[in-house]
XYZ file of C-alpha atoms in Angstrom:
122
model
C 14.721 120.625 -89.604
C 16.014 119.664 -86.168
C 14.318 120.231 -82.838
C 15.437 119.719 -79.247
C 12.525 119.482 -76.827
C 13.178 119.591 -73.094
C 10.978 118.501 -70.231
C 11.189 117.946 -66.507
C 11.841 121.352 -64.986
C 9.925 122.734 -62.047
C 9.976 123.988 -58.501
C 11.742 121.817 -55.963
C 12.765 122.371 -52.359
C 16.446 122.438 -51.364
C 17.818 118.940 -51.131
C 15.283 117.626 -53.612
C 15.719 116.045 -57.017
C 14.601 116.548 -60.599
C 15.265 114.781 -63.855
C 15.471 116.733 -67.086
C 15.042 115.129 -70.485
C 15.769 116.410 -73.957
C 14.762 114.602 -77.121
C 16.154 115.434 -80.528
C 14.015 114.970 -83.615
C 14.033 115.790 -87.299
C 16.262 114.930 -90.221
C 19.161 113.790 -88.058
C 22.098 111.894 -89.482
C 24.338 111.827 -86.420
C 24.582 113.346 -82.935
C 27.963 114.051 -81.409
C 28.256 115.749 -78.011
C 25.080 116.510 -76.036
C 24.733 118.454 -72.864
C 23.084 120.949 -70.586
C 23.729 124.622 -69.942
C 22.209 126.940 -67.343
C 21.397 130.626 -67.572
C 20.240 133.071 -64.922
C 18.991 136.615 -65.631
C 21.780 139.019 -66.485
C 24.428 136.338 -66.864
C 25.822 134.280 -69.704
C 24.784 130.732 -70.410
C 27.177 128.395 -68.573
C 28.013 124.768 -69.158
C 26.606 122.347 -66.578
C 27.419 118.956 -68.061
C 28.408 117.401 -71.383
C 28.419 113.824 -72.657
C 30.076 112.493 -75.788
C 28.582 109.946 -78.147
C 30.649 107.249 -76.417
C 29.495 108.278 -72.949
C 32.439 110.310 -71.697
C 31.169 112.995 -69.322
C 32.310 116.388 -68.133
C 30.784 118.420 -65.287
C 30.977 121.950 -64.010
C 32.710 121.865 -60.621
C 29.736 122.987 -58.527
C 27.518 120.126 -59.742
C 30.067 117.303 -59.648
C 28.767 114.528 -57.412
C 25.214 115.905 -57.415
C 24.200 115.898 -61.086
C 24.441 112.997 -63.510
C 24.228 113.295 -67.265
C 23.318 110.333 -69.438
C 22.049 109.649 -72.931
C 20.152 107.082 -74.938
C 21.543 107.178 -78.454
C 18.739 105.048 -79.862
C 16.166 107.507 -78.542
C 18.306 110.566 -79.412
C 17.721 111.729 -75.849
C 19.932 113.239 -73.174
C 19.056 113.322 -69.493
C 20.225 115.283 -66.488
C 19.529 113.917 -63.023
C 19.740 116.722 -60.491
C 20.133 115.643 -56.865
C 20.783 117.536 -53.627
C 19.518 120.696 -55.278
C 20.573 124.080 -53.938
C 19.135 127.582 -54.477
C 22.159 128.420 -56.619
C 21.100 125.706 -59.075
C 18.127 127.873 -60.032
C 18.004 128.927 -63.662
C 16.823 128.079 -67.119
C 18.400 124.836 -68.282
C 19.075 124.554 -72.004
C 19.696 121.341 -73.851
C 22.562 121.375 -76.352
C 23.580 119.003 -79.105
C 26.033 118.837 -81.972
C 24.020 117.424 -84.837
C 24.645 116.626 -88.449
C 21.602 116.388 -90.641
C 20.854 114.158 -93.574
C 21.555 117.177 -95.763
C 24.919 118.049 -94.182
C 26.119 114.520 -93.284
C 29.627 115.044 -91.780
C 29.161 118.727 -90.931
C 27.989 119.251 -87.348
C 26.099 122.284 -86.125
C 25.120 123.419 -82.638
C 21.461 123.166 -81.697
C 19.667 124.386 -78.594
C 16.402 123.587 -76.889
C 13.917 126.193 -75.774
C 14.906 125.940 -72.116
C 13.212 124.613 -69.018
C 13.031 126.477 -65.712
C 14.415 124.930 -62.545
C 13.662 126.827 -59.342
C 15.080 125.972 -55.929
C 13.864 128.516 -53.363
C 16.170 129.726 -50.623
C-alpha cells in the first residue's frame, strides 16, 4: 500500500511564505512525476507545479516566479516553496505522484495525498 502524507500548510499573511512537504511511503518500486495541485470550494482541482524524476519542472502561470517545486528522490519527498503569497493562493493543496509498486513494477498509477490547507487572508 502506498501513502502520500503532506505537511506544512497553514495561515499566512499576504507576502509571506510557506513550505509544503509530501513524503511517499509503502511498497514503492519507482516514482515518476510528482507535483502539487490546488482546489478551492466549488472548483476543480488545478495543477500548480510538477517535477519529473530528473528534475524538470512545470508551473501554472500565476505561480511562476513565486513558487518553487523540488524533490529528494532518496527520501521519496516532494516540496513546494510558496513565496510572495496572495489571497488567491488560498486553497487545499494536494500532493500527487505517479508511483509503481513492487507488485506492479513498470505500471504507474496516480496517487494523491489527503490535502493540506493554505489560507492567505485578503
